[in-house]
Coordinates of C-alpha atoms in Angstrom, one line a residue:
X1 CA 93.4 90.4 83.4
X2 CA 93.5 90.0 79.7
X3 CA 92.8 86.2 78.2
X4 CA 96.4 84.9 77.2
X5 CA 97.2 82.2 75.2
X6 CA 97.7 79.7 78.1
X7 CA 94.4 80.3 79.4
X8 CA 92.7 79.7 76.5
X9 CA 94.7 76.5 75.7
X10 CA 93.2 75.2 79.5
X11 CA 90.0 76.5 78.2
X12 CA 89.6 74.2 75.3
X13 CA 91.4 71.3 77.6
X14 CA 89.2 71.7 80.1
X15 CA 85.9 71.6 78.2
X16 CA 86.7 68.7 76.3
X17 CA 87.6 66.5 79.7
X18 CA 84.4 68.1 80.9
X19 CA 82.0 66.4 78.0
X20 CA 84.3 63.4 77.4
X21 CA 81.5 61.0 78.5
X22 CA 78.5 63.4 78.1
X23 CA 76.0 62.4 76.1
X24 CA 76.6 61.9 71.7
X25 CA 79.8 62.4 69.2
X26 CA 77.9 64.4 67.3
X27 CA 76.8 66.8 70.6
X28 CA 80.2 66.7 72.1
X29 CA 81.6 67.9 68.8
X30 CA 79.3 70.7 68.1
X31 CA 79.8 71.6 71.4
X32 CA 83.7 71.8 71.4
X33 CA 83.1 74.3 67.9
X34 CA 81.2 76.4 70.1
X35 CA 83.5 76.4 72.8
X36 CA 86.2 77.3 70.4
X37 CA 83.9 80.4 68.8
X38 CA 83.3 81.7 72.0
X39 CA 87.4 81.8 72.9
X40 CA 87.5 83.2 69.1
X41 CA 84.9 85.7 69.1
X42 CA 86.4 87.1 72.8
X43 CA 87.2 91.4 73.4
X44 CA 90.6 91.5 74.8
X45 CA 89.8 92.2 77.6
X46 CA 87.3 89.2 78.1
X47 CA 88.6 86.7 81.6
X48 CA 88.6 83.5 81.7
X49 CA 85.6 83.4 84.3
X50 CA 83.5 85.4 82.4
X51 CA 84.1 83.0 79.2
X52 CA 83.2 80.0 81.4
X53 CA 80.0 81.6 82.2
X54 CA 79.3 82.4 78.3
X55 CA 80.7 78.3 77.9
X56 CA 78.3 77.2 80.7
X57 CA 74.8 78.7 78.7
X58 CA 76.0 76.7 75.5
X59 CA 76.9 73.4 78.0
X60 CA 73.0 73.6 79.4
X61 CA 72.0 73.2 75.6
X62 CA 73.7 70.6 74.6
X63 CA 73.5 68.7 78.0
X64 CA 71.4 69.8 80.8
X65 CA 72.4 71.9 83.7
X66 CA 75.6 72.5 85.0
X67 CA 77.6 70.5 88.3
X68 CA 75.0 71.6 91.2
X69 CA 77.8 71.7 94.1
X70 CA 75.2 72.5 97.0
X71 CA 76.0 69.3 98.9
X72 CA 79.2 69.9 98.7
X73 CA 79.4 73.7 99.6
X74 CA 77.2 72.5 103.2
X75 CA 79.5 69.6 103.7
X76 CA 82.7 72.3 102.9
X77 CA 81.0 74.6 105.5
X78 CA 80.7 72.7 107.9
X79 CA 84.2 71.4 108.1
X80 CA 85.5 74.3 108.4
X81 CA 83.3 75.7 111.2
X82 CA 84.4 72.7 113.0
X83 CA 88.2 73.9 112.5
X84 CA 87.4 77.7 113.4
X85 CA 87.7 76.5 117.2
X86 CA 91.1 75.1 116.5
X87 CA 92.1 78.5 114.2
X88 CA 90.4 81.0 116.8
X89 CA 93.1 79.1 119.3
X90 CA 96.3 79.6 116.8
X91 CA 95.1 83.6 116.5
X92 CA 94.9 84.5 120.0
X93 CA 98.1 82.7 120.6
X94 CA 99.7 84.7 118.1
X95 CA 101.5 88.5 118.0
X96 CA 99.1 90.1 115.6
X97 CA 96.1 87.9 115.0
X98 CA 94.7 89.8 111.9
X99 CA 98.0 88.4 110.1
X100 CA 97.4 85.1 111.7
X101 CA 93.8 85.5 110.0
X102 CA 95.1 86.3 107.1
X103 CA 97.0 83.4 106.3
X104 CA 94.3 81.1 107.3
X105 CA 92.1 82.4 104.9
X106 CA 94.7 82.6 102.1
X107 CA 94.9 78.5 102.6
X108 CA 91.2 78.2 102.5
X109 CA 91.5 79.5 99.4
X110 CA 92.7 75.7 98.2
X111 CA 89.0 74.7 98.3
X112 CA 88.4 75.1 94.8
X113 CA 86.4 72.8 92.9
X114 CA 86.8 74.6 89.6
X115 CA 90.6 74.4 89.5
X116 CA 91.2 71.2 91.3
X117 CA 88.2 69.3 90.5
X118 CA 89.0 67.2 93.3
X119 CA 89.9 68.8 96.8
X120 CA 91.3 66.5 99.0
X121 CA 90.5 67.0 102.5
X122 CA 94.1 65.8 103.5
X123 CA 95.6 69.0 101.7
X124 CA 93.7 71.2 102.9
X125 CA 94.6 70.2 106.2
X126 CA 98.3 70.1 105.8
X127 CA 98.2 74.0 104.5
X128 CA 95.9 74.7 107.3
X129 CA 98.7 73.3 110.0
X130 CA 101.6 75.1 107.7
X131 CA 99.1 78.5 107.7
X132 CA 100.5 79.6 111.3
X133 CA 103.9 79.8 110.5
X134 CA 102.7 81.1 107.4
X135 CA 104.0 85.1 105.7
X136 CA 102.5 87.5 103.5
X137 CA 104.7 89.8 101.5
X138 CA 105.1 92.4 104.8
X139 CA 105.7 95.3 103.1
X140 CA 102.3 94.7 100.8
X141 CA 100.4 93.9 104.7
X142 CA 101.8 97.0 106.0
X143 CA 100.6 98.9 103.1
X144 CA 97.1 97.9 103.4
X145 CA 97.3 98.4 107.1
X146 CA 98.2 101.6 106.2
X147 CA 95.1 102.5 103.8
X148 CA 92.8 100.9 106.5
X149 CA 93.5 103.4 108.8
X150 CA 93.0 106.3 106.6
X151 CA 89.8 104.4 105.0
X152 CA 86.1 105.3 105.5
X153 CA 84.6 102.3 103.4
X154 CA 86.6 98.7 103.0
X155 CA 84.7 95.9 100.7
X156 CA 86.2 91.8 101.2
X157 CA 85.3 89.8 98.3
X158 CA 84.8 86.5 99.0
X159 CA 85.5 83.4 96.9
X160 CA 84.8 80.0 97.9
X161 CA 82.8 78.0 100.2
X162 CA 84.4 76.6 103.5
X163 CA 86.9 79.6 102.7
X164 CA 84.3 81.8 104.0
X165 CA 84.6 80.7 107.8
X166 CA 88.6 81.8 107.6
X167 CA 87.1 85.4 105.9
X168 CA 84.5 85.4 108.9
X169 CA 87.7 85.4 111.1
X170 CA 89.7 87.9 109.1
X171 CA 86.4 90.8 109.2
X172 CA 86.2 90.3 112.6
X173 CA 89.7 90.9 113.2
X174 CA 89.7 94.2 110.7
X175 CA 86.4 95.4 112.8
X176 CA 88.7 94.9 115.9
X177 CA 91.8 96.9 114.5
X178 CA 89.9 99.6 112.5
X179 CA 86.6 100.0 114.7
X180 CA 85.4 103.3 112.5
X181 CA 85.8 100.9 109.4
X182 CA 82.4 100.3 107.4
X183 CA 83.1 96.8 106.2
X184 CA 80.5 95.0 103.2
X185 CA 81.6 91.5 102.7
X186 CA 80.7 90.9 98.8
X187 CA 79.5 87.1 97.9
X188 CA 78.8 86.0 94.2
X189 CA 75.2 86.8 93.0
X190 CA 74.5 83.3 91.7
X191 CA 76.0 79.6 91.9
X192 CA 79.3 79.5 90.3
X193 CA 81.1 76.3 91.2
X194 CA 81.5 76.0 94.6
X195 CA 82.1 79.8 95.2
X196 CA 80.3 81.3 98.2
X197 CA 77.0 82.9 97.7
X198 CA 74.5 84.1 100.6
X199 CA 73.4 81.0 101.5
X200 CA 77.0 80.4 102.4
X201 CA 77.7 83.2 104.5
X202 CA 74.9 82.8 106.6
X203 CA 75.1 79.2 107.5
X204 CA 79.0 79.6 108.4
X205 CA 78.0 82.8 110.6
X206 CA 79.5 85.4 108.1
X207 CA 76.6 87.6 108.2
X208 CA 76.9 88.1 111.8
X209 CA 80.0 89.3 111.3
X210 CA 79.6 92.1 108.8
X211 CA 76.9 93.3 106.5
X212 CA 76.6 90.8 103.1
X213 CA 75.7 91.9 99.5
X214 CA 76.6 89.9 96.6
X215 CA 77.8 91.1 93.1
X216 CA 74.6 90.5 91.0
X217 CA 75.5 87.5 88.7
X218 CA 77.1 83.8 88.5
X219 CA 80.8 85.0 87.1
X220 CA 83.3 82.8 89.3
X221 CA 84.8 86.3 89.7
X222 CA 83.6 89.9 90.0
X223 CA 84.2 91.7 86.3
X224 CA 83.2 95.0 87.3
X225 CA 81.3 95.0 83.9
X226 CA 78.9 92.2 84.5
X227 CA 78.3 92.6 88.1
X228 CA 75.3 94.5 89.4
X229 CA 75.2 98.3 89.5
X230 CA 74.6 98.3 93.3
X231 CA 77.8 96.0 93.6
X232 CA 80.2 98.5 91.4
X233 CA 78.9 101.3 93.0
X234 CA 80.1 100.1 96.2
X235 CA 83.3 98.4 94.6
X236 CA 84.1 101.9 93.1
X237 CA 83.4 103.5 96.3
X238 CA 85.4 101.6 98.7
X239 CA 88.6 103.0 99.9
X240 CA 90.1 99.6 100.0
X241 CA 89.1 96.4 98.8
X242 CA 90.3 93.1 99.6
X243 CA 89.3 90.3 97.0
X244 CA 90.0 86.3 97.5
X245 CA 90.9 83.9 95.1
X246 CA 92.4 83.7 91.8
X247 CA 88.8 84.5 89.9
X248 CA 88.7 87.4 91.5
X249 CA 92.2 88.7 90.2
X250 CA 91.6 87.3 87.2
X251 CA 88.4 89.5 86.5
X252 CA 89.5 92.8 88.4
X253 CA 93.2 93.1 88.2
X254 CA 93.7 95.9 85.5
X255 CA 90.5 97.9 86.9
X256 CA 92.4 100.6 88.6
X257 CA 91.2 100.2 92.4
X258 CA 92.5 100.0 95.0
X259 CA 92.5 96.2 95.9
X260 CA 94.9 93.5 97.7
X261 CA 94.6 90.2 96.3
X262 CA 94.8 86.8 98.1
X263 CA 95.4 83.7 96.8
X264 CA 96.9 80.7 96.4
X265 CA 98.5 80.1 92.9
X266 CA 96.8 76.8 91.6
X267 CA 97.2 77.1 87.7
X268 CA 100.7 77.1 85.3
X269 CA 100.2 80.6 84.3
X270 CA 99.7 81.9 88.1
X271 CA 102.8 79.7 88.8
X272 CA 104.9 81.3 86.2
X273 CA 103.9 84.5 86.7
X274 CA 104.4 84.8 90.4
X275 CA 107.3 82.3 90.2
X276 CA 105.4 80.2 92.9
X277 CA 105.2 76.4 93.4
X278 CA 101.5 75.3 93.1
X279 CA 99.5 76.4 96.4
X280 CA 102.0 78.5 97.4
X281 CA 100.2 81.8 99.0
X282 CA 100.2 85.4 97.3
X283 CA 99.4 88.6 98.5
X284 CA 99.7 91.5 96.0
X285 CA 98.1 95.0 95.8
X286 CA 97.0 96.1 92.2
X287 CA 99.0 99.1 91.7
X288 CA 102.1 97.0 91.9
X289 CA 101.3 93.9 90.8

């Protein structure tokens, strides 16, 4: 997805809240210019993830390292594998529990650290208990339904922590529907915000679920251009690809595969171009989106 002028507005906004109280005048003003050449000097095609990353090198410089969110990714974790008992229950009940797991996940997708910057737990539980009665765009789930069953390879990209328990749900449910289906779950490389890395996936039980390989850098995304070559061999292989979060469509929509996006819109410009009310659930394909 190309950089538009509203993202690089939030950009600049958001940098400057970031460093409001860091350290001297003098620093925070050199480092907003720098913020502002990096935007400037940007290809086209250039996402807003991958300029954060680019943003985050000049941050360490100017003021040490970046928000460490391991505490909070454990403490994310674990409340939602103490949910997963209570979801498993709302599944089973359910007529097709792969939807069910679906949904879940898509409202997992709230805990997001990088847009929010504050998740409230008291959210996340309200879109939780509105998840079961929850839809998807049907004719975009049967579609994917569709490509599953003629698939050979299938890659989910994950996006945040805590979210990942909801995904763990949602492979297991694909494994039960499409048993011949070689499924990779695909976690980010290195720590970006509070997305889901390895570390992740095995304490919330992921990696029992379905083979694990992450992307190969710290992007809050997956640019096919900056992750590893093993990940876009496997990205361009896959028949179908499923890929959480708005990073992720924000660094791969345009790229011509075969992927189905799920998200919730959190930002003005997702808002306005779905013509969604702020965490209100998406679920596109690429080819039509």
């Amino acid at each position: 997805m190309k950089l538009c002028a509203s993202c690089m507005r939030c950009l600049v906004d958001r940098q400057e809240e970031r460093v409001r109280d860091k350290g001297k005048e003098e620093d925070r003003d050199a480092y907003m210019r720098q913020v502002a050449r990096i935007i400037a000097e940007s290809a086209p095609e250039d996402s807003a993830p991958v300029l954060v990353e680019r943003i985050n090198e000049v941050y360490r410089q100017y003021f040490g390292p970046v928000t460490d969110y391991d505490e909070i990714k454990k403490e994310f974790n674990e409340l939602m594998l103490s949910l997963e008992p209570d979801i498993r229950s709302v599944m089973e009940a359910g007529e097709d529990p792969l939807h069910t797991a679906f949904v879940f996940a898509r409202a997992a997708n709230y805990i997001d650290f990088g847009m929010a910057g504050q998740v409230e737990k008291e959210t996340l539980f309200q879109l939780l208990e509105k998840a079961a009665g929850d839809s998807m765009d049907e004719k975009v789930y049967e579609e994917m339904l569709s490509d599953l069953g003629k698939a050979r390879k299938m890659i989910y990209v994950t996006d945040n922590c805590g979210e990942v328990v909801c995904d763990k749900l949602a492979v297991e449910e694909l494994k039960k529907r499409f048993p011949g289906l070689d499924i990779t779950v695909m976690v980010r490389g290195e720590a970006a915000l509070n997305d889901a890395t390895i570390e992740d996936a095995i304490q919330t039980g992921l990696d029992k679920a379905a083979r694990i390989t992450d992307n190969g850098c710290g992007v809050a995304g997956t640019p096919l251009d900056y992750v590893g070559a093993d990940a876009r061999r496997l990205l361009e292989e896959a028949d179908v690809i499923v890929a959480k979060g708005q990073g992720n469509f924000e660094t791969m929509h345009g790229c011509g595969l075969n992927i189905y996006y799920s998200f919730l819109c959190k930002c003005d410009w997702f808002r306005k171009r779905f013509g969604m009310e702020k965490n209100k659930g998406m679920f596109v394909r690429e080819r039509s989106s």
